[in-house]
Amino acid sequence: MAPDIVLVRVWILTLLLATPVALASTPPSAPPALDVVLAPHTKGGAVDRLEVRMRIGHPDLAAGQTLLRMPLTWASIPTARYDAAAIQASDAKGPLELVAVDETSIEDEVYRHWKLGRGTVGDVRVRYGTPPRVVSSETRNGPLFDLRGEAGGIMGAGVYFFALPHTEQSYRITLEWDLSGMPAGSRGIWSLGEGSQSTVAPADTLAHSFYAAGPVKSAPAEGEGNFSLYWLSPPPFDAGALSNQIRELYGHMSEFFQDAGAPYRVFVRANPYPSGGGTAFPRSFMFGYGPGGETIGRGTLMLIAHEMAHNWPTLHGEGHGDYAWYTEGTADYYAALLALRSGVIDQARFLSIINGYASDYYTNPFRSLGNEQVAARFWSDARAQRVPYGRGFMYLARVDAQMREKSGGKRSLDTLVLEILARQRQGEKVGVREWIALVTRELGASARAEFEDMVAGKTIVPLPNSFGPCWRPVAVTERPFDLGFDEMRLAVVRDLRPGSAAEQAGVKEGDKILSMTPLQQARSHSKQKMELTVERGGRRLRLSYSPRGAPVPGWRWTRKPGVSDVACKL
């Protein structure tokens, strides 16, 4: 769950967007054009600006209507937040006056709308730009939704810099790169491909994508094929070997989810602070690593496996808290299970991974809160963000065990997940209500009660046959890891928890952290002390404490003696 020095916060935006395969089919009436040119510019060896040039085909908007909009923050990450003067717009009659108005959406996100002073005539051309976000060792770790400069290039998410038409209609989107302001040999990559690309999709597809430009390296070297991995700074791991391993797993995943041959792209960037994590968009994923190569405690492979799984299982809902148990739970479940089935990991590694999931769940201090209460804390406390992962995994593992038991092994969680996908591919919106109907169909009326217990935060106990026949759950007691302050920002002590072992050891709010025991080392070994060197008032202090809370009951799986690996197929 954690990288070597900081708890990863993998916040996944799961969107009910069409896949690139679906996007390729044009509706009977041709959609309007949305032509985009991205023009990064370097100064002094670093990118100082990314300019966006856009042509919107005949929007036919009246005075007072919204031409463009963008969120001011996205999952706690600030965006470029252009003011009205920063965006230039014109049409067949000449310049268009824009007024910036901030409005709150039904999802409680604040969007900036650029409203028109008069009606539009013909095509509208728009121009604006932003420097990359400035980050440092003191920046709080979070979802990878910003745009950053790195190693003479840029990498980030479109939601940071795109102000886009405010409509759900599809466009004929073309995206091109103007690399004349970049060094020779620079490349431009979008989630949908390298260089000039086109698709038919809603405008928000541009925001919900990743981008990289500059002296980008890749595996394969030319980015050919359906799977590619991209980076700017030389990563502290063998990118080629990782790419081959991920490609094999992705091939197995896409076949299982009946989507063989679909493209996928992974973007890798370096963080200036000692933490990592990842964020997924459709058909693409970005992960960051710290100066010491930190990603997450279960390793880079499982981080990417989780994100790749996000391409498929999802539920429809109004708020992330409504369905996060499913999206995050299925991502964890199938990251481990399909890695095992594909042979990318062995039985011992699989056991270690699912026990890590269980430990995360039972030791989380917010485990007993309901989904709505957890969602309210999602961006204020890193520990709350992890609840849907463990809760969803444990609940889905229980459903799987119940279905296998009732059907004599003929039906499983796979049956439900693939049925939901098939219905979604036919255009049906499948949400929580439909999930309840499905599990009730399979398991009877008690399934509804179990679902409601899960939503309310009731502790989930694994069934004896879960992950059988090779493994069985056993009751354990463990002391939860508790650093005592915000694990997302490790340059300075923030949000020191009163009464924590850290506070009792003398740690103070605002202490500058000079060095510390790697978090993964402290997490993995229950007797490991946290050794901190901090600076306070010009003095260096060395502090030591046990980063553990009071013992809590939990469960973990152990291997059943006498059962061969051949019988362990799941």
Coordinates of C-alpha atoms in Angstrom, one line a residue:
M1 CA 0.0 0.0 0.0
A2 CA 2.9 2.4 0.6
P3 CA 6.0 3.4 -1.2
D4 CA 9.3 3.3 0.6
I5 CA 8.9 6.8 2.0
V6 CA 5.3 7.9 1.6
L7 CA 1.9 6.3 1.5
V8 CA 0.8 6.3 -2.1
R9 CA -2.5 7.9 -2.9
V10 CA -3.8 6.3 -6.0
W11 CA -7.0 8.1 -6.8
I12 CA -8.5 6.7 -9.8
L13 CA -10.9 8.6 -12.0
T14 CA -13.2 6.0 -13.4
L15 CA -15.2 7.5 -16.3
L16 CA -18.1 6.1 -18.2
L17 CA -16.5 7.2 -21.4
A18 CA -16.5 5.1 -24.6
T19 CA -13.4 3.2 -25.4
P20 CA -11.3 4.2 -28.4
V21 CA -12.8 1.3 -30.2
A22 CA -16.3 2.6 -29.7
L23 CA -15.1 6.2 -30.3
A24 CA -14.1 5.2 -33.9
S25 CA -17.8 4.7 -35.0
T26 CA -19.2 7.9 -36.3
P27 CA -22.9 8.6 -35.7
P28 CA -25.2 9.0 -38.8
S29 CA -25.0 12.9 -38.7
A30 CA -21.4 14.0 -38.8
P31 CA -20.4 15.7 -35.6
P32 CA -18.8 19.1 -35.6
A33 CA -15.1 19.6 -35.8
L34 CA -12.8 20.2 -32.8
D35 CA -9.3 20.8 -34.0
V36 CA -6.6 21.1 -31.4
V37 CA -2.9 22.1 -31.7
L38 CA -0.7 21.8 -28.7
A39 CA 2.5 23.9 -28.8
P40 CA 5.0 23.5 -25.9
H41 CA 7.8 26.0 -25.7
T42 CA 11.2 25.8 -24.0
K43 CA 13.3 28.5 -22.5
G44 CA 16.7 27.8 -20.9
G45 CA 16.3 24.1 -21.4
A46 CA 13.0 23.8 -19.6
V47 CA 9.4 24.1 -20.9
D48 CA 8.0 27.4 -19.8
R49 CA 4.6 27.3 -21.6
L50 CA 2.1 25.0 -23.3
E51 CA -0.1 26.8 -25.7
V52 CA -3.5 25.5 -26.8
R53 CA -4.9 26.5 -30.2
M54 CA -8.5 25.3 -30.9
R55 CA -11.0 25.5 -33.7
I56 CA -14.6 24.7 -32.7
G57 CA -16.9 24.0 -35.7
H58 CA -20.0 26.2 -35.7
P59 CA -21.0 26.1 -32.0
D60 CA -23.9 28.5 -32.8
L61 CA -24.1 29.8 -29.2
A62 CA -26.1 32.8 -28.1
A63 CA -24.9 35.7 -25.9
G64 CA -24.6 34.6 -22.3
Q65 CA -24.0 31.0 -23.1
T66 CA -20.9 29.1 -22.1
L67 CA -18.2 28.7 -24.7
L68 CA -15.7 27.0 -22.6
R69 CA -15.3 25.6 -19.0
M70 CA -12.8 23.9 -16.8
P71 CA -12.7 22.8 -13.1
L72 CA -10.7 25.0 -10.7
T73 CA -9.5 21.9 -8.9
W74 CA -9.8 18.2 -9.8
A75 CA -9.5 15.6 -7.0
S76 CA -7.7 18.2 -4.8
I77 CA -5.2 19.2 -7.6
P78 CA -5.4 22.8 -8.7
T79 CA -5.7 23.4 -12.5
A80 CA -4.4 26.3 -14.6
R81 CA -7.5 28.4 -13.7
Y82 CA -7.2 30.9 -16.5
D83 CA -8.8 34.3 -16.0
A84 CA -11.0 35.8 -18.8
A85 CA -8.1 37.8 -20.2
A86 CA -5.9 34.7 -20.6
I87 CA -8.3 33.2 -23.3
Q88 CA -8.5 34.8 -26.7
A89 CA -11.5 33.9 -28.9
S90 CA -12.7 35.0 -32.3
D91 CA -15.2 34.0 -35.0
A92 CA -16.2 35.1 -38.5
K93 CA -17.3 38.5 -37.1
G94 CA -14.1 39.1 -35.2
P95 CA -13.0 39.0 -31.5
L96 CA -15.3 37.5 -28.9
E97 CA -15.6 39.0 -25.5
L98 CA -15.6 36.4 -22.7
V99 CA -16.7 36.8 -19.1
A100 CA -15.4 34.3 -16.5
V101 CA -18.0 33.0 -14.1
D102 CA -17.4 30.3 -11.4
E103 CA -20.3 27.9 -10.9
T104 CA -20.7 24.8 -8.7
S105 CA -21.7 21.6 -10.5
I106 CA -24.0 18.9 -9.2
E107 CA -20.9 17.0 -8.2
D108 CA -19.9 19.9 -6.0
E109 CA -16.9 20.7 -8.2
V110 CA -16.4 24.4 -8.9
Y111 CA -16.1 25.1 -12.7
R112 CA -15.0 28.3 -14.3
H113 CA -17.3 29.1 -17.3
W114 CA -16.3 31.5 -20.0
K115 CA -19.5 33.1 -21.2
L116 CA -20.1 35.0 -24.4
G117 CA -20.8 38.7 -24.7
R118 CA -22.5 38.1 -28.1
G119 CA -23.7 35.2 -30.2
T120 CA -21.2 33.3 -32.3
V121 CA -21.0 33.3 -36.1
G122 CA -19.4 30.3 -37.9
D123 CA -16.4 28.6 -36.5
V124 CA -14.8 29.8 -33.3
R125 CA -11.0 29.9 -32.8
V126 CA -9.6 29.9 -29.3
R127 CA -6.1 30.4 -28.0
Y128 CA -4.7 30.2 -24.4
G129 CA -1.7 28.7 -22.6
T130 CA -0.1 27.9 -19.2
P131 CA 3.3 27.2 -17.7
P132 CA 3.7 23.8 -16.0
R133 CA 2.7 23.6 -12.4
V134 CA 5.6 24.4 -10.0
V135 CA 6.3 21.6 -7.5
S136 CA 9.0 20.9 -4.9
S137 CA 10.0 18.5 -2.2
E138 CA 7.3 20.1 0.0
T139 CA 4.4 19.5 -2.5
R140 CA 1.7 17.2 -1.1
N141 CA 1.5 14.0 -3.0
G142 CA -1.8 13.4 -4.9
P143 CA -3.5 12.2 -8.1
L144 CA -1.5 12.9 -11.2
F145 CA -3.9 15.4 -12.7
D146 CA -1.4 18.3 -13.1
L147 CA 1.1 19.3 -15.8
R148 CA 4.7 19.3 -14.9
G149 CA 8.0 20.1 -16.6
E150 CA 10.7 17.5 -16.4
A151 CA 14.0 16.8 -18.1
G152 CA 13.4 19.4 -20.9
G153 CA 9.9 18.2 -21.6
I154 CA 6.4 18.1 -20.1
M155 CA 4.1 15.4 -18.9
G156 CA 0.6 15.5 -17.3
A157 CA -3.1 15.4 -17.6
G158 CA -5.4 17.4 -19.9
V159 CA -7.7 18.3 -17.1
Y160 CA -5.0 20.7 -15.8
F161 CA -4.7 22.9 -18.9
F162 CA -7.8 22.3 -21.2
A163 CA -10.7 24.8 -21.2
L164 CA -13.2 22.9 -23.4
P165 CA -16.7 23.3 -24.9
H166 CA -19.4 22.7 -22.3
T167 CA -21.4 20.0 -24.1
E168 CA -21.9 16.2 -24.0
Q169 CA -22.1 15.9 -27.8
S170 CA -19.4 14.1 -29.8
Y171 CA -16.9 16.0 -32.0
R172 CA -14.6 15.0 -34.8
I173 CA -11.5 15.6 -32.7
T174 CA -8.1 16.1 -34.3
L175 CA -5.0 16.7 -32.2
E176 CA -1.7 17.8 -33.6
W177 CA 1.6 18.9 -32.1
D178 CA 3.5 22.1 -33.0
L179 CA 7.0 21.2 -31.7
S180 CA 8.8 24.1 -33.4
G181 CA 9.4 25.6 -29.9
M182 CA 11.1 22.4 -28.7
P183 CA 14.5 20.9 -29.3
A184 CA 15.0 18.8 -32.4
G185 CA 13.9 15.2 -32.1
S186 CA 11.1 16.1 -29.6
R187 CA 8.0 13.9 -29.6
G188 CA 4.4 14.6 -28.8
I189 CA 2.2 11.8 -27.3
W190 CA -1.4 11.7 -26.3
S191 CA -3.3 8.8 -24.6
L192 CA -4.7 7.9 -28.0
G193 CA -1.3 7.8 -29.8
E194 CA 1.8 9.7 -30.9
G195 CA 1.8 12.6 -33.3
S196 CA -1.3 13.6 -35.2
Q197 CA -4.3 11.7 -34.0
S198 CA -8.1 11.8 -34.6
T199 CA -11.2 10.3 -33.0
V200 CA -14.9 10.9 -32.6
A201 CA -15.6 11.5 -28.9
P202 CA -16.9 14.1 -26.4
A203 CA -14.7 17.1 -25.8
D204 CA -14.0 16.0 -22.3
T205 CA -11.9 13.1 -23.7
L206 CA -9.2 15.7 -24.2
A207 CA -9.3 16.6 -20.5
H208 CA -9.4 13.0 -19.4
S209 CA -6.2 12.0 -21.2
F210 CA -2.5 12.1 -20.5
Y211 CA 0.1 14.0 -22.6
A212 CA 3.9 14.0 -22.9
A213 CA 6.2 16.2 -25.1
G214 CA 9.9 16.8 -25.5
P215 CA 12.8 14.3 -25.5
V216 CA 10.5 11.4 -24.6
K217 CA 11.9 7.9 -24.5
S218 CA 9.7 4.8 -24.8
A219 CA 9.6 1.1 -24.9
P220 CA 9.3 0.0 -27.6
A221 CA 11.8 2.6 -28.7
E222 CA 9.5 4.0 -31.5
G223 CA 6.3 3.5 -29.6
E224 CA 5.0 1.1 -32.2
G225 CA 2.3 -1.5 -31.4
N226 CA -0.7 -1.5 -29.1
F227 CA 1.3 -1.1 -25.9
S228 CA 3.9 1.5 -25.0
L229 CA 5.6 3.0 -22.0
Y230 CA 6.9 6.6 -22.0
W231 CA 9.3 8.5 -19.7
L232 CA 11.4 11.7 -19.7
S233 CA 13.9 11.2 -16.8
P234 CA 15.9 7.9 -16.8
P235 CA 13.8 5.8 -14.3
P236 CA 15.5 3.9 -11.5
F237 CA 14.3 0.5 -12.9
D238 CA 14.6 -1.4 -16.2
A239 CA 11.9 0.2 -18.3
G240 CA 12.2 -2.3 -21.1
A241 CA 11.8 -5.3 -18.7
L242 CA 8.9 -3.6 -17.0
S243 CA 7.2 -2.9 -20.3
N244 CA 7.5 -6.5 -21.4
Q245 CA 6.1 -7.8 -18.2
I246 CA 3.2 -5.3 -18.3
R247 CA 2.5 -6.0 -22.0
E248 CA 2.1 -9.7 -21.2
L249 CA -0.3 -9.0 -18.3
Y250 CA -2.3 -6.5 -20.3
G251 CA -2.7 -9.0 -23.1
H252 CA -4.1 -11.5 -20.6
M253 CA -6.4 -8.9 -19.0
S254 CA -7.8 -7.6 -22.3
E255 CA -8.6 -11.1 -23.4
F256 CA -10.3 -11.9 -20.1
F257 CA -12.4 -8.8 -20.3
Q258 CA -13.2 -9.6 -24.0
D259 CA -11.3 -6.6 -25.4
A260 CA -8.3 -8.2 -27.0
G261 CA -6.1 -6.0 -29.1
A262 CA -7.1 -2.7 -27.5
P263 CA -4.3 -0.2 -27.2
Y264 CA -2.8 1.0 -23.8
R265 CA -0.2 3.6 -22.9
V266 CA 1.7 4.1 -19.7
F267 CA 3.4 7.4 -18.8
V268 CA 6.1 7.6 -16.1
R269 CA 7.3 10.7 -14.4
A270 CA 9.7 11.6 -11.5
N271 CA 8.5 13.3 -8.4
P272 CA 10.7 15.8 -6.5
Y273 CA 9.3 14.5 -3.2
P274 CA 9.8 11.0 -1.8
S275 CA 6.5 9.3 -2.8
G276 CA 4.7 7.8 -5.7
G277 CA 1.4 6.7 -6.9
G278 CA -0.7 6.4 -10.1
T279 CA -3.8 7.7 -11.8
A280 CA -5.8 6.0 -14.7
F281 CA -7.7 7.4 -17.6
P282 CA -9.4 5.3 -20.3
R283 CA -6.7 3.3 -22.2
S284 CA -3.8 5.0 -20.4
F285 CA -2.2 5.4 -17.0
M286 CA 0.4 7.6 -15.4
F287 CA 2.5 6.8 -12.4
G288 CA 5.1 8.8 -10.5
Y289 CA 8.1 7.7 -8.4
G290 CA 10.1 9.4 -5.8
P291 CA 13.9 10.2 -5.9
G292 CA 14.6 6.7 -4.4
G293 CA 12.3 5.0 -6.9
E294 CA 9.3 4.9 -4.5
T295 CA 6.0 3.8 -5.9
I296 CA 3.9 1.6 -3.7
G297 CA 4.7 -1.1 -1.2
R298 CA 3.4 -3.9 -3.5
G299 CA 5.7 -2.7 -6.3
T300 CA 5.4 -1.0 -9.6
L301 CA 4.0 -4.1 -11.4
M302 CA 0.9 -4.3 -9.0
L303 CA 0.4 -0.6 -9.2
I304 CA 0.2 -0.7 -13.0
A305 CA -1.9 -4.0 -12.8
H306 CA -4.5 -2.2 -10.6
E307 CA -4.6 0.8 -13.0
M308 CA -4.9 -1.4 -16.1
A309 CA -7.8 -3.3 -14.5
H310 CA -9.6 0.1 -14.3
N311 CA -10.2 0.0 -18.1
W312 CA -13.1 -2.4 -17.6
P313 CA -15.1 -2.9 -14.4
T314 CA -17.1 0.1 -13.4
L315 CA -20.6 1.1 -12.2
H316 CA -22.7 4.1 -13.0
G317 CA -23.3 6.5 -10.2
E318 CA -23.6 10.2 -9.3
G319 CA -20.8 10.4 -6.8
H320 CA -17.5 8.5 -6.5
G321 CA -18.4 7.3 -3.0
D322 CA -21.4 5.4 -4.5
Y323 CA -19.4 3.1 -6.6
A324 CA -15.7 3.3 -5.5
W325 CA -16.1 0.0 -3.6
Y326 CA -16.7 -1.7 -7.0
T327 CA -14.2 0.2 -9.2
E328 CA -11.4 0.0 -6.6
G329 CA -12.4 -3.4 -5.3
T330 CA -12.5 -5.1 -8.7
A331 CA -9.2 -3.4 -9.7
D332 CA -7.4 -4.8 -6.7
Y333 CA -9.2 -8.2 -7.1
Y334 CA -8.4 -8.7 -10.8
A335 CA -4.9 -7.1 -10.6
A336 CA -3.9 -10.0 -8.3
L337 CA -6.1 -12.7 -9.8
L338 CA -5.2 -12.1 -13.4
A339 CA -1.5 -11.6 -12.6
L340 CA -1.7 -15.1 -11.1
R341 CA -3.7 -16.7 -13.9
S342 CA -1.3 -15.2 -16.5
G343 CA 1.8 -16.5 -14.7
V344 CA 3.2 -13.1 -14.1
I345 CA 3.3 -13.8 -10.4
D346 CA 3.5 -17.1 -8.5
Q347 CA 1.3 -18.5 -5.7
A348 CA 3.5 -17.1 -2.9
R349 CA 3.4 -13.6 -4.4
F350 CA -0.4 -13.9 -4.8
L351 CA -0.8 -14.8 -1.2
S352 CA 1.4 -11.9 -0.1
I353 CA -0.7 -9.5 -2.2
I354 CA -4.2 -10.6 -0.9
N355 CA -2.9 -10.6 2.7
G356 CA -1.7 -7.0 2.1
Y357 CA -5.2 -6.1 0.9
A358 CA -6.7 -7.7 4.0
S359 CA -4.3 -6.0 6.3
D360 CA -5.0 -2.6 4.7
Y361 CA -8.7 -3.2 5.3
Y362 CA -8.7 -4.4 8.9
T363 CA -6.1 -1.9 10.1
N364 CA -7.7 1.2 8.5
P365 CA -9.1 3.5 11.3
F366 CA -12.0 4.5 9.0
R367 CA -13.1 0.9 8.3
S368 CA -16.3 1.2 10.3
L369 CA -17.5 4.4 8.5
G370 CA -20.2 4.2 5.9
N371 CA -19.4 4.9 2.3
E372 CA -20.9 8.3 2.4
Q373 CA -18.9 9.3 5.5
V374 CA -15.7 8.0 3.9
A375 CA -16.3 10.0 0.8
A376 CA -16.7 13.1 2.8
R377 CA -13.1 12.6 4.1
F378 CA -11.7 11.4 0.8
W379 CA -9.4 14.3 0.0
S380 CA -8.7 15.5 3.6
D381 CA -7.2 12.3 5.0
A382 CA -5.1 9.8 3.0
R383 CA -6.3 6.9 5.1
A384 CA -9.9 7.5 4.1
Q385 CA -9.0 7.2 0.4
R386 CA -7.9 3.6 1.0
V387 CA -11.2 2.4 2.5
P388 CA -13.0 1.6 -0.8
Y389 CA -10.0 -0.5 -2.0
G390 CA -10.0 -2.9 1.0
R391 CA -13.7 -2.9 1.6
G392 CA -14.5 -3.6 -2.1
F393 CA -11.9 -6.4 -2.3
M394 CA -13.1 -8.1 0.9
Y395 CA -16.7 -7.8 -0.1
L396 CA -16.1 -9.1 -3.7
A397 CA -14.0 -12.0 -2.4
R398 CA -16.9 -13.0 -0.2
V399 CA -19.4 -12.8 -3.1
D400 CA -17.1 -14.9 -5.2
A401 CA -16.8 -17.6 -2.5
Q402 CA -20.6 -17.6 -2.1
M403 CA -21.2 -18.0 -5.8
R404 CA -18.7 -20.8 -6.2
E405 CA -20.2 -22.6 -3.2
K406 CA -23.8 -22.3 -4.4
S407 CA -23.0 -23.2 -8.1
G408 CA -20.6 -26.0 -7.4
G409 CA -17.8 -24.0 -9.0
K410 CA -19.7 -23.2 -12.2
R411 CA -20.3 -19.5 -11.4
S412 CA -18.2 -16.9 -9.7
L413 CA -17.5 -13.2 -9.5
D414 CA -16.2 -13.4 -13.0
T415 CA -19.8 -14.2 -14.2
L416 CA -21.2 -11.0 -12.7
V417 CA -18.4 -8.7 -13.8
L418 CA -18.4 -9.9 -17.4
E419 CA -22.2 -9.7 -17.5
I420 CA -22.1 -6.1 -16.4
L421 CA -19.5 -5.3 -19.0
A422 CA -21.6 -6.9 -21.7
R423 CA -24.7 -4.9 -20.7
Q424 CA -22.6 -1.7 -20.6
R425 CA -21.3 -2.3 -24.1
Q426 CA -24.8 -2.5 -25.3
G427 CA -25.4 1.0 -23.9
E428 CA -27.1 0.2 -20.6
K429 CA -26.2 2.2 -17.5
V430 CA -25.5 -0.4 -14.8
G431 CA -25.3 1.0 -11.3
V432 CA -25.8 0.0 -7.6
R433 CA -29.4 -0.9 -8.1
E434 CA -28.6 -3.3 -10.9
W435 CA -25.7 -4.8 -8.9
I436 CA -28.1 -5.6 -6.0
A437 CA -30.5 -7.3 -8.5
L438 CA -27.6 -9.4 -9.8
V439 CA -26.3 -10.6 -6.5
T440 CA -29.8 -11.2 -5.2
R441 CA -30.5 -13.3 -8.3
E442 CA -27.4 -15.4 -7.6
L443 CA -27.5 -15.6 -3.9
G444 CA -31.0 -14.8 -2.7
A445 CA -32.4 -12.1 -0.5
S446 CA -29.6 -12.2 2.0
A447 CA -27.3 -10.7 -0.6
R448 CA -29.1 -7.4 -0.3
A449 CA -28.6 -7.3 3.5
E450 CA -24.9 -8.1 3.1
F451 CA -24.5 -5.4 0.5
E452 CA -26.2 -2.9 2.8
D453 CA -23.9 -4.0 5.7
M454 CA -20.9 -3.4 3.5
V455 CA -22.1 0.1 2.5
A456 CA -22.7 0.9 6.2
G457 CA -19.2 -0.1 7.2
K458 CA -19.9 -3.4 9.0
T459 CA -16.8 -5.5 9.2
I460 CA -16.5 -8.1 6.5
V461 CA -15.3 -11.6 7.5
P462 CA -13.9 -13.9 4.8
L463 CA -15.7 -17.2 4.2
P464 CA -13.8 -20.4 4.8
N465 CA -13.8 -21.4 1.1
S466 CA -12.6 -18.0 -0.1
F467 CA -9.6 -18.4 -2.5
G468 CA -10.0 -22.2 -2.0
P469 CA -9.0 -24.9 -2.2
C470 CA -5.4 -23.8 -1.6
W471 CA -5.9 -21.1 1.0
R472 CA -8.0 -20.6 4.1
P473 CA -8.6 -17.5 6.2
V474 CA -7.3 -17.4 9.8
A475 CA -8.0 -14.8 12.5
V476 CA -5.1 -12.7 13.5
T477 CA -4.3 -9.6 15.6
E478 CA -2.1 -6.9 14.3
R479 CA -1.0 -3.4 15.3
P480 CA -1.9 -0.9 12.5
F481 CA 0.8 1.3 11.1
D482 CA 0.4 4.9 12.1
L483 CA 3.1 7.4 11.1
G484 CA 1.3 10.0 13.2
F485 CA 1.1 12.8 10.6
D486 CA 0.2 13.3 7.0
E487 CA 1.9 10.6 4.9
M488 CA 1.2 12.5 1.7
R489 CA 3.7 15.4 2.5
L490 CA 7.0 14.2 4.0
A491 CA 9.2 17.2 3.7
V492 CA 7.5 18.9 6.6
V493 CA 5.4 17.5 9.4
R494 CA 1.7 18.4 8.7
D495 CA -1.5 17.4 10.5
L496 CA 0.3 15.9 13.5
R497 CA -2.3 13.7 15.2
P498 CA -2.8 14.4 18.9
G499 CA -2.0 11.4 21.1
S500 CA 0.0 9.6 18.4
A501 CA 3.3 7.9 19.1
A502 CA 4.9 10.6 17.0
E503 CA 3.6 13.4 19.2
Q504 CA 4.5 11.5 22.3
A505 CA 8.1 11.1 21.0
G506 CA 8.4 14.9 20.6
V507 CA 7.5 15.4 16.9
K508 CA 6.1 18.9 16.4
E509 CA 3.8 20.4 13.8
G510 CA 6.0 22.2 11.2
D511 CA 9.2 20.2 11.8
K512 CA 11.3 20.1 8.7
I513 CA 12.1 16.4 7.9
L514 CA 15.7 15.9 7.0
S515 CA 15.7 12.1 7.0
M516 CA 13.5 9.2 8.1
T517 CA 13.2 5.4 8.0
P518 CA 11.7 4.3 4.7
L519 CA 8.0 3.9 5.2
Q520 CA 7.8 0.6 3.5
Q521 CA 10.5 -0.8 5.8
A522 CA 8.6 0.5 8.8
R523 CA 5.3 -0.9 7.5
S524 CA 6.6 -4.3 6.6
H525 CA 8.3 -5.0 10.0
S526 CA 6.1 -4.6 13.0
K527 CA 9.1 -4.0 15.4
Q528 CA 10.8 -1.5 13.1
K529 CA 11.3 1.9 14.8
M530 CA 10.7 5.2 12.9
E531 CA 13.9 7.2 13.1
L532 CA 13.4 10.8 12.3
T533 CA 15.9 13.6 11.9
V534 CA 14.2 17.0 11.9
E535 CA 15.1 20.6 11.9
R536 CA 13.4 22.9 14.3
G537 CA 14.4 26.5 15.1
G538 CA 17.8 26.0 13.5
R539 CA 18.5 22.9 15.5
R540 CA 18.8 19.3 14.4
L541 CA 16.9 16.8 16.4
R542 CA 16.8 13.0 16.3
L543 CA 13.6 11.3 17.3
S544 CA 12.6 7.7 17.5
Y545 CA 9.2 5.9 18.1
S546 CA 7.2 2.8 17.2
P547 CA 4.8 3.8 14.4
R548 CA 2.1 1.5 15.5
G549 CA -1.4 1.8 17.0
A550 CA -3.2 -0.4 19.4
P551 CA -3.8 -4.1 18.3
V552 CA -6.9 -4.7 16.2
P553 CA -8.5 -8.0 15.1
G554 CA -8.3 -9.1 11.5
W555 CA -8.0 -12.0 9.1
R556 CA -5.3 -13.3 6.6
W557 CA -5.0 -16.3 4.4
T558 CA -2.6 -19.2 4.8
R559 CA -1.7 -22.1 2.6
K560 CA -3.5 -25.3 3.3
P561 CA -1.1 -28.1 3.8
G562 CA -1.1 -31.0 1.4
V563 CA -2.8 -29.2 -1.5
S564 CA -0.7 -29.1 -4.7
D565 CA -0.2 -26.0 -6.8
V566 CA -2.0 -27.8 -9.7
A567 CA -5.2 -27.7 -7.6
C568 CA -4.8 -24.0 -6.9
K569 CA -6.4 -22.6 -10.1
L570 CA -8.7 -19.7 -9.4

